[in-house]
Coordinates of C-alpha atoms in Angstrom, one line a residue:
M1 CA 28.0 -2.8 12.5
T2 CA 28.6 -0.2 9.7
A3 CA 25.5 0.9 7.9
P4 CA 25.4 0.4 4.1
V5 CA 26.4 3.5 2.2
E6 CA 24.3 4.5 -0.7
R7 CA 26.2 5.3 -3.9
V8 CA 24.7 6.9 -6.9
D9 CA 26.3 6.9 -10.3
L10 CA 26.7 10.4 -11.8
G11 CA 25.1 9.2 -15.0
R12 CA 21.8 8.5 -13.2
L13 CA 21.5 12.1 -12.1
T14 CA 19.6 14.7 -14.1
K15 CA 21.0 18.1 -13.1
G16 CA 18.6 21.0 -12.8
A17 CA 19.6 24.6 -12.1
L18 CA 23.1 25.5 -10.9
L19 CA 22.6 26.7 -7.4
G20 CA 26.1 27.9 -6.6
R21 CA 29.8 27.7 -7.6
G22 CA 32.8 28.5 -5.5
G23 CA 36.2 27.3 -4.3
Q24 CA 35.1 23.8 -3.4
G25 CA 33.0 23.1 -6.5
S26 CA 29.4 23.5 -7.7
V27 CA 26.0 22.8 -6.2
W28 CA 23.2 21.6 -8.5
A29 CA 19.5 20.9 -8.1
I30 CA 18.6 17.4 -9.1
R31 CA 15.4 17.1 -11.1
G32 CA 13.0 14.5 -9.7
G33 CA 15.5 13.7 -6.9
K34 CA 14.2 13.0 -3.4
V35 CA 16.1 12.3 -0.2
A36 CA 14.2 9.8 2.0
G37 CA 11.4 9.9 -0.5
A38 CA 10.3 13.4 0.4
W39 CA 13.0 16.0 0.6
P40 CA 14.1 17.8 -2.7
M41 CA 17.7 16.9 -3.5
A42 CA 20.9 18.8 -4.3
Y43 CA 24.2 17.6 -5.5
K44 CA 27.5 19.1 -4.4
E45 CA 30.1 18.4 -7.1
Y46 CA 33.6 18.9 -5.9
S47 CA 36.1 20.7 -8.2
P48 CA 39.2 18.8 -9.4
E49 CA 41.3 20.7 -6.8
S50 CA 38.9 19.7 -4.0
R51 CA 38.8 16.1 -5.2
A52 CA 42.6 16.0 -5.0
R53 CA 42.4 16.9 -1.3
L54 CA 39.2 14.9 -0.5
D55 CA 39.3 12.2 2.1
A56 CA 36.7 10.0 0.4
D57 CA 36.7 7.5 3.3
A58 CA 35.8 10.3 5.7
L59 CA 33.0 11.4 3.5
E60 CA 31.8 7.8 3.2
R61 CA 31.9 7.6 7.0
M62 CA 29.7 10.7 7.2
V63 CA 27.1 9.1 4.9
A64 CA 27.1 5.9 6.9
F65 CA 26.9 7.7 10.2
V66 CA 23.2 8.5 10.2
G67 CA 22.1 5.0 9.4
E68 CA 24.0 3.7 12.4
L69 CA 22.2 6.0 14.8
P70 CA 18.9 5.0 16.5
A71 CA 16.1 5.9 14.2
P72 CA 14.8 8.9 16.3
A73 CA 18.3 10.3 16.8
G74 CA 19.1 9.9 13.1
R75 CA 15.8 11.6 12.1
L76 CA 16.3 14.5 14.4
L77 CA 19.8 15.0 12.9
C78 CA 18.4 15.0 9.4
E79 CA 15.6 17.4 10.3
H80 CA 18.1 19.9 11.6
T81 CA 21.0 19.6 9.2
A82 CA 21.8 19.2 5.5
W83 CA 23.9 16.1 6.3
P84 CA 25.5 14.1 3.4
A85 CA 23.0 11.5 2.3
A86 CA 24.8 9.5 -0.5
L87 CA 28.1 9.4 -2.4
V88 CA 28.1 10.3 -6.0
T89 CA 30.6 8.4 -8.1
D90 CA 31.9 8.4 -11.7
G91 CA 33.5 5.0 -12.1
P92 CA 35.9 4.5 -9.1
R93 CA 36.0 8.2 -8.3
V94 CA 33.9 10.0 -5.7
T95 CA 32.8 13.2 -7.3
G96 CA 30.6 14.6 -4.5
F97 CA 27.6 13.9 -2.5
L98 CA 23.8 14.3 -2.4
M99 CA 22.0 16.2 0.4
R100 CA 18.6 17.6 1.2
Q101 CA 17.8 21.1 0.2
V102 CA 17.1 23.8 2.8
P103 CA 13.5 23.7 4.2
D104 CA 11.3 26.6 3.1
R105 CA 10.8 27.9 6.6
F106 CA 14.5 28.9 6.7
F107 CA 14.0 31.7 4.2
V108 CA 13.2 35.3 4.8
D109 CA 11.9 38.2 2.6
L110 CA 14.2 41.1 3.3
G111 CA 13.8 44.8 2.5
P112 CA 10.9 47.0 1.3
A113 CA 8.7 45.8 -1.5
P114 CA 9.5 44.1 -3.7
A115 CA 11.2 42.1 -0.9
E116 CA 14.1 39.9 -1.7
R117 CA 13.9 36.2 -0.8
R118 CA 17.0 35.1 1.0
I119 CA 18.2 32.1 2.9
A120 CA 17.9 32.9 6.6
G121 CA 21.5 33.0 7.8
L122 CA 21.8 33.8 11.4
E123 CA 24.2 36.6 10.4
Y124 CA 21.1 38.7 9.6
L125 CA 20.2 38.8 13.3
L126 CA 23.7 39.9 14.3
N127 CA 22.7 43.5 13.5
P128 CA 21.3 46.5 15.5
P129 CA 17.5 47.0 15.8
E130 CA 17.6 49.8 13.2
Y131 CA 18.9 47.4 10.5
L132 CA 16.4 44.7 11.5
A133 CA 13.5 47.3 11.3
R134 CA 14.6 48.4 7.8
V135 CA 14.7 44.9 6.4
G136 CA 11.5 43.9 8.1
L137 CA 12.9 41.4 10.6
R138 CA 11.3 41.3 14.1
V139 CA 12.9 39.2 16.8
D140 CA 12.6 39.6 20.6
G141 CA 14.7 38.5 23.5
R142 CA 12.9 35.2 24.1
Q143 CA 13.2 34.2 20.4
R144 CA 17.0 34.8 20.6
L145 CA 17.2 32.6 23.6
E146 CA 15.1 29.9 22.0
L147 CA 17.3 29.9 18.9
L148 CA 20.4 29.5 21.2
R149 CA 18.6 26.7 23.1
H150 CA 17.7 24.8 19.9
L151 CA 21.2 25.2 18.5
A152 CA 22.8 24.1 21.8
R153 CA 20.6 20.9 21.8
T154 CA 21.6 20.1 18.2
L155 CA 25.3 20.6 18.9
D156 CA 25.0 18.6 22.1
R157 CA 23.5 15.7 20.2
L158 CA 26.3 15.9 17.6
H159 CA 29.0 15.9 20.3
G160 CA 27.3 13.0 22.0
V161 CA 27.9 10.8 18.9
G162 CA 31.5 11.9 18.2
A163 CA 30.8 14.8 15.7
A164 CA 31.8 18.5 15.8
V165 CA 30.8 21.2 13.4
G166 CA 34.2 22.9 13.4
D167 CA 33.4 25.9 11.3
L168 CA 30.5 27.0 13.5
S169 CA 29.6 30.5 12.3
P170 CA 26.4 32.5 11.6
K171 CA 26.9 31.8 7.9
N172 CA 26.4 28.1 8.4
V173 CA 23.5 28.3 10.9
L174 CA 20.1 29.2 9.6
F175 CA 17.1 30.4 11.6
A176 CA 13.3 30.2 11.6
L177 CA 11.1 32.3 13.9
G178 CA 8.0 30.1 14.1
T179 CA 6.1 29.3 17.2
E180 CA 9.1 27.2 18.2
P181 CA 12.2 29.1 16.9
E182 CA 14.8 26.7 15.5
C183 CA 18.1 26.4 13.7
F184 CA 19.3 24.4 10.7
L185 CA 23.0 23.6 9.9
I186 CA 24.3 23.7 6.4
D187 CA 27.8 23.1 4.9
C188 CA 27.9 19.8 6.9
D189 CA 30.6 18.2 4.9
A190 CA 32.9 20.6 6.7
A191 CA 32.1 18.9 10.0
R192 CA 34.5 16.5 11.7
L193 CA 33.4 13.0 12.6
A194 CA 35.5 10.7 14.8
G195 CA 38.5 12.9 14.3
R196 CA 38.3 13.1 10.5
S197 CA 36.7 15.5 8.0
P198 CA 36.3 15.2 4.2
L199 CA 38.3 18.3 3.5
P200 CA 40.9 20.3 5.6
Q201 CA 39.3 22.3 8.3
A202 CA 38.7 26.0 7.7
E203 CA 37.4 28.9 9.8
T204 CA 35.4 32.0 9.2
V205 CA 37.2 35.3 10.0
E206 CA 36.2 36.7 13.3
W207 CA 35.0 33.3 14.4
G208 CA 38.4 31.6 14.8
L209 CA 39.8 29.7 17.8
P210 CA 42.8 30.8 19.8
A211 CA 46.0 30.4 17.8
G212 CA 47.4 26.9 17.7
E213 CA 44.2 25.2 19.0
E214 CA 43.1 22.0 17.2
L215 CA 40.2 22.6 14.8
G216 CA 37.0 20.7 14.7
T217 CA 36.5 19.6 18.3
P218 CA 33.5 19.9 20.7
A219 CA 35.6 22.3 22.8
G220 CA 36.1 24.4 19.7
D221 CA 32.3 24.4 19.0
A222 CA 31.8 25.5 22.7
Y223 CA 34.2 28.4 22.2
K224 CA 32.3 29.6 19.0
F225 CA 28.9 29.0 20.6
G226 CA 29.8 31.4 23.4
L227 CA 30.8 34.0 20.8
L228 CA 27.5 33.4 19.0
A229 CA 25.5 33.8 22.2
M230 CA 27.2 37.2 23.0
R231 CA 26.9 38.5 19.5
L232 CA 23.3 37.4 19.0
A233 CA 22.3 39.1 22.2
A234 CA 24.1 42.2 21.3
G235 CA 23.0 42.3 17.6
A236 CA 26.6 42.6 16.5
Q237 CA 28.8 40.9 13.9
D238 CA 31.8 40.9 16.2
G239 CA 32.9 41.7 19.7
R240 CA 32.9 39.8 23.0
D241 CA 30.6 42.0 25.2
S242 CA 28.7 39.7 27.5
G243 CA 26.6 42.5 29.0
P244 CA 23.7 42.2 26.5
L245 CA 23.5 38.5 27.2
R246 CA 23.4 39.1 30.9
A247 CA 20.5 41.6 30.3
L248 CA 18.6 38.7 28.5
A249 CA 19.2 36.2 31.2
P250 CA 21.4 36.4 34.3
D251 CA 24.2 33.8 34.6
L252 CA 24.4 33.2 30.8
D253 CA 27.1 35.9 30.6
V254 CA 29.2 33.8 33.0
L255 CA 28.9 30.8 30.7
A256 CA 29.8 32.9 27.7
E257 CA 32.9 34.3 29.4
R258 CA 34.0 30.9 30.5
S259 CA 33.6 29.7 26.9
Q260 CA 36.3 32.0 25.8
S261 CA 38.9 30.4 28.1
P262 CA 42.2 29.6 26.3
D263 CA 42.0 26.2 28.1
P264 CA 39.5 24.0 26.1
A265 CA 38.9 21.9 29.1
A266 CA 37.6 24.9 31.1
R267 CA 34.8 25.7 28.7
P268 CA 31.2 24.8 29.5
T269 CA 29.9 22.0 27.4
L270 CA 26.8 22.4 25.2
A271 CA 24.9 20.2 27.7
T272 CA 25.6 22.8 30.3
W273 CA 24.3 25.5 28.0
V274 CA 21.1 23.5 27.4
R275 CA 20.5 23.2 31.2
A276 CA 21.0 27.0 31.6
L277 CA 19.0 28.1 28.6
E278 CA 15.8 26.1 29.6
P279 CA 15.0 28.2 32.7
A280 CA 16.2 31.4 30.8
V281 CA 13.6 30.8 28.1
L282 CA 10.9 30.2 30.7
A283 CA 11.8 33.4 32.5
A284 CA 11.8 35.4 29.3
G285 CA 8.4 34.1 28.4
R286 CA 7.1 35.1 31.8
R287 CA 8.4 38.6 31.4
T288 CA 7.3 39.2 27.8
G289 CA 4.4 36.8 27.1
T290 CA 5.6 36.9 23.5
T291 CA 4.6 34.4 20.8
G292 CA 6.7 33.4 17.8
R293 CA 6.0 34.0 14.1
T294 CA 7.3 32.3 11.0
A295 CA 10.4 33.9 9.6
A296 CA 8.8 34.6 6.3
A297 CA 5.8 36.2 7.9
S298 CA 7.7 38.3 10.4
A299 CA 10.2 39.4 7.8
S300 CA 7.7 40.7 5.2
P301 CA 6.9 44.4 5.3
S302 CA 3.3 45.5 4.9
A303 CA 2.2 45.7 1.3
S304 CA 0.0 48.7 2.0
S305 CA 2.8 50.9 3.3
S306 CA 2.8 54.2 1.4
A307 CA 6.3 55.2 2.4
R308 CA 9.1 52.7 1.7
P309 CA 12.4 53.0 3.6
T310 CA 15.6 53.0 1.7
P311 CA 16.8 49.4 1.1
A312 CA 19.3 48.4 3.8
P313 CA 22.6 46.8 2.8
L314 CA 23.0 43.2 3.6
P315 CA 25.3 42.3 6.6
A316 CA 29.0 42.6 6.0
A317 CA 30.6 39.3 5.0
S318 CA 33.1 39.4 7.8
G319 CA 36.0 38.7 5.5
G320 CA 35.3 35.2 4.4
K321 CA 37.2 32.1 5.6
R322 CA 40.7 31.1 6.4
G323 CA 41.4 28.0 4.4
A324 CA 39.6 26.2 1.5
G325 CA 36.3 27.1 0.1
G326 CA 35.7 30.5 1.8
A327 CA 33.8 32.2 -1.0
F328 CA 31.8 29.0 -1.8
V329 CA 29.5 29.4 1.3
V330 CA 28.5 32.9 0.5
V331 CA 27.8 32.1 -3.2
L332 CA 25.8 29.0 -2.1
L333 CA 23.7 30.9 0.4
I334 CA 22.8 33.6 -2.1
A335 CA 22.2 31.2 -5.0
L336 CA 20.0 28.9 -2.8
G337 CA 18.0 31.9 -1.7
L338 CA 17.4 33.2 -5.2
Y339 CA 16.6 29.9 -6.8
L340 CA 14.7 28.0 -4.2
A341 CA 12.3 30.8 -3.1
N342 CA 9.3 29.0 -4.7
Q343 CA 10.1 25.4 -3.7
D344 CA 7.8 23.5 -1.4
F345 CA 10.2 21.6 0.9
D346 CA 7.6 19.6 2.6
G347 CA 7.5 17.0 -0.2
A348 CA 6.2 18.6 -3.4
S349 CA 8.4 20.7 -5.7
D350 CA 8.3 22.7 -8.9
Y351 CA 10.9 20.5 -10.5
E352 CA 10.1 19.4 -14.0
D353 CA 9.1 15.8 -14.6
V354 CA 12.0 13.7 -15.9
P355 CA 12.3 10.2 -17.3
A356 CA 12.4 7.4 -14.7
S357 CA 16.1 6.8 -15.6
G358 CA 16.9 10.3 -14.4
S359 CA 15.0 10.1 -11.1
T360 CA 16.8 9.3 -7.9
T361 CA 15.1 8.5 -4.6
L362 CA 17.3 7.6 -1.7
T363 CA 15.7 5.1 0.6
T364 CA 18.5 3.9 2.9
A365 CA 20.7 7.0 3.3
L366 CA 18.5 8.9 5.7
P367 CA 15.6 8.1 8.0
S368 CA 12.2 9.1 6.6
P369 CA 11.1 12.6 7.5
A370 CA 8.9 12.8 10.5
D371 CA 6.0 14.2 8.5
P372 CA 6.1 14.5 4.7
S373 CA 2.8 16.4 5.2
P374 CA 0.9 15.2 2.1
T375 CA -2.0 17.2 1.0
P376 CA -5.2 15.5 2.4
D377 CA -7.2 13.7 -0.2
T378 CA -10.8 14.4 0.6
S379 CA -12.1 12.5 -2.3
R380 CA -11.8 9.2 -0.6
D381 CA -12.4 7.6 2.8
V382 CA -9.8 7.8 5.5
T383 CA -7.4 4.8 5.2
E384 CA -5.3 3.0 7.7
Q385 CA -2.3 4.9 6.4
D386 CA -4.1 8.2 7.0
Q387 CA -4.8 7.2 10.6
A388 CA -1.2 6.1 11.1
R389 CA 0.1 9.4 9.9
A390 CA -2.3 11.3 12.1
L391 CA -1.1 9.4 15.1
D392 CA 2.5 9.9 14.1
R393 CA 1.9 13.7 14.0
L394 CA 0.6 13.5 17.5
L395 CA 3.7 11.6 18.6
R396 CA 6.1 14.1 17.0
R397 CA 4.4 17.0 18.8
N398 CA 5.3 15.2 22.0
L399 CA 9.0 14.7 21.1
G400 CA 11.3 16.6 23.3
V401 CA 8.9 17.1 26.2
R402 CA 10.5 14.3 28.3
E403 CA 14.0 15.7 27.5
N404 CA 12.9 19.1 28.8
V405 CA 11.3 17.6 31.9
A406 CA 14.5 15.7 32.7
A407 CA 16.5 19.0 32.5
L408 CA 14.0 20.8 34.7
V409 CA 13.9 18.0 37.3
D410 CA 17.7 18.1 37.3
A411 CA 17.6 21.9 38.0
V412 CA 15.2 21.4 40.9
Q413 CA 17.5 18.7 42.3
R414 CA 20.6 20.9 42.0
C415 CA 18.6 23.8 43.6
T416 CA 21.4 26.3 42.7
N417 CA 19.2 29.3 43.5
D418 CA 15.5 29.9 44.4
S419 CA 14.6 31.6 41.1
E420 CA 15.9 28.7 39.1
V421 CA 13.8 26.3 41.1
V422 CA 10.7 28.5 40.7
L423 CA 11.1 28.7 37.0
A424 CA 11.8 25.0 36.7
G425 CA 8.5 24.4 38.6
E426 CA 6.7 26.6 36.1
G427 CA 8.2 24.7 33.2
L428 CA 7.1 21.4 34.7
D429 CA 3.5 22.7 34.9
R430 CA 3.8 23.7 31.3
A431 CA 5.0 20.2 30.4
A432 CA 2.0 18.7 32.2
E433 CA -0.3 21.0 30.1
E434 CA 1.4 19.8 26.9
R435 CA 0.9 16.1 27.9
S436 CA -2.8 16.9 28.6
A437 CA -3.2 18.6 25.3
R438 CA -1.8 15.5 23.5
L439 CA -4.2 13.4 25.6
D440 CA -7.1 15.5 24.5
E441 CA -5.9 15.2 20.9
L442 CA -5.6 11.4 21.2
N443 CA -9.2 11.1 22.6
S444 CA -10.5 12.9 19.5
L445 CA -8.4 10.8 17.1
D446 CA -9.9 8.0 15.1
I447 CA -7.3 5.2 14.8
G448 CA -9.8 2.3 14.7
R449 CA -8.4 0.8 11.5
L450 CA -4.9 0.3 12.8
P451 CA -3.6 -3.0 14.0
S452 CA -4.1 -3.4 17.8
S453 CA -5.8 0.0 17.8
A454 CA -7.4 -0.4 21.2
E455 CA -4.2 -1.4 22.8
L456 CA -2.2 1.3 21.0
A457 CA -4.7 4.0 22.2
E458 CA -4.9 2.7 25.8
N459 CA -1.2 2.4 26.3
L460 CA -0.5 5.9 24.9
R461 CA -3.4 7.2 27.0
R462 CA -1.9 5.7 30.1
A463 CA 1.6 7.0 29.2
L464 CA 0.4 10.6 28.6
S465 CA -1.8 10.6 31.7
A466 CA 0.9 9.2 34.0
S467 CA 3.5 11.6 32.5
A468 CA 1.3 14.6 33.2
E469 CA 0.7 13.3 36.7
A470 CA 4.4 13.0 37.2
D471 CA 5.1 16.5 35.8
R472 CA 2.6 18.0 38.2
A473 CA 4.0 16.1 41.2
Y474 CA 7.5 17.3 40.2
A475 CA 6.2 20.8 40.0
R476 CA 4.8 20.6 43.6
W477 CA 8.1 19.1 44.7
A478 CA 9.9 22.2 43.2
A479 CA 7.6 24.5 45.1
A480 CA 8.3 22.6 48.3
R481 CA 12.0 22.8 47.8
S482 CA 11.9 26.5 47.0
A483 CA 9.9 27.1 50.2
A484 CA 12.1 24.9 52.4
G485 CA 15.5 26.1 51.2
C486 CA 16.2 23.1 49.0
S487 CA 15.8 20.6 51.9
A488 CA 12.3 19.2 51.0
G489 CA 11.6 15.9 49.2
G490 CA 8.8 13.9 50.6
D491 CA 5.6 12.7 49.2
D492 CA 5.5 14.7 46.0
L493 CA 8.8 13.4 44.8
A494 CA 7.7 9.9 45.6
R495 CA 4.5 10.4 43.8
A496 CA 6.3 11.8 40.8
Q497 CA 8.7 8.8 40.6
S498 CA 5.8 6.4 40.9
A499 CA 3.8 8.0 38.1
S500 CA 7.0 8.2 36.0
E501 CA 7.5 4.4 36.4
R502 CA 3.9 3.8 35.3
A503 CA 4.4 6.1 32.3
T504 CA 7.6 4.2 31.3
A505 CA 5.9 0.8 31.4
A506 CA 3.0 2.1 29.2
K507 CA 5.4 3.8 26.8
Q508 CA 7.5 0.6 26.4
E509 CA 4.3 -1.4 25.5
F510 CA 3.1 1.4 23.1
V511 CA 6.4 1.6 21.1
R512 CA 6.4 -2.2 20.8
L513 CA 3.0 -2.0 19.2
W514 CA 3.7 1.1 17.2
R515 CA 6.8 -0.4 15.7
L516 CA 4.6 -2.8 13.7
V517 CA 2.5 0.1 12.4
G518 CA 5.5 2.3 11.6
E519 CA 7.2 -0.4 9.6
R520 CA 4.1 -1.2 7.7
Y521 CA 3.4 2.4 6.6
G522 CA 7.0 3.7 6.3
L523 CA 6.7 5.9 9.4
P524 CA 9.3 6.5 12.1
T525 CA 9.6 4.1 15.0
Y526 CA 10.5 5.4 18.5
N527 CA 12.2 4.3 21.6
W528 CA 10.1 4.7 24.8
D529 CA 12.3 7.5 26.1
D530 CA 11.6 9.6 22.9
L531 CA 8.1 10.0 24.3

């Protein structure tokens, strides 16, 4: 069933600052506007020329798409992309769309003091170490691999539901170097969904597909991801040298080289990249023992430095795009960086108050954010809603662990080589530690005011405990397979599967109870396999 599409009349919007203007149109801040009740809102207003070429049905399909996904999948998409959230209309005409603004963690402070606040396009990392040092960016090999892994997971999810980015380039991918480095996709109305895109497909120069190949396909994304992997490892804006990628992690260079095949069917999928990058990240962590830092913190030079280096130029623009709207992306990135530097993208903003008639809150276009992170109110007692939010934060910290475990178990089962199995075993031990940490957190959490609180806590406790038990048994199984040349199975595998079945039963009961809590307090609901 098609999800309802939210439409907002242009007359209801109160425009704030102009954020950018280019070939496709203009982007405006919307005063008082919130997407999903928490994310500050921007309005992309198409130019008359763009409206003449706009496939409004394709744009409407994009807006409806998120609402049709299972809630956790839709939420993950919205947390990692600036996906169109609602159509804006002026009478019968579609004039543009509303979207969330870029989260604050995807900005960097570049150059010597006074540092310049910029949107964190991945293009900045495609530069040699000397450049990165001059602008105050610090990124190590493990962080590069983690960024690739996060982007591969996002692209794999998109491909799994029939979407492709199309114009995948470092201008449309943002980065954050926190404790868990991550990426964020912008310019999402350029994507292709179910074979259609709102405007004709375009490509960034030096990031194009082989001549004559269809644009906007998963195979095309795979080609460009391979380019990105090689260039991110090399710190280069162009080129196809896989050597630096091989130095970061053996075997990734083979995937990158295969990704450049002129035959789209011969390229590795993004799911293949995810499976390869998981042990690569683990191996890099074992070699370096590095920890991540936020992009803003790692990019800021010391204020006490007495000698300031000469400001470095920004990365070359690589020549823009072939096709419509090439200059618009560059203008938008710069304008967003300059204007939004002081915005709090976790819920509060510096927008001026406006009359109620000028405020817009989208409630159906996107799933609620996983954690609006309200400022705690210490002037009152803890409420049921406070306890529900605290438990939801715990659940979100556990998201993705099961997915990682599945990939690691698959690696052990394949047993391609001994080192991969050893690293997968280490990853399974780490997953068990993460589950145990969540269990300790649960044991210290007060959720006594929630409906069925005792059953909620007990089922989640059983789920986490059994999952940790399964992870440790899988890790022992990995060690046995490594020692026996991939022939071992035995008791540890059986124990792991038994514990996993117990965890599944507890998760299914927990999510049934949690659904009532989530719906009551406007929090996300989950499927058992999200946990």
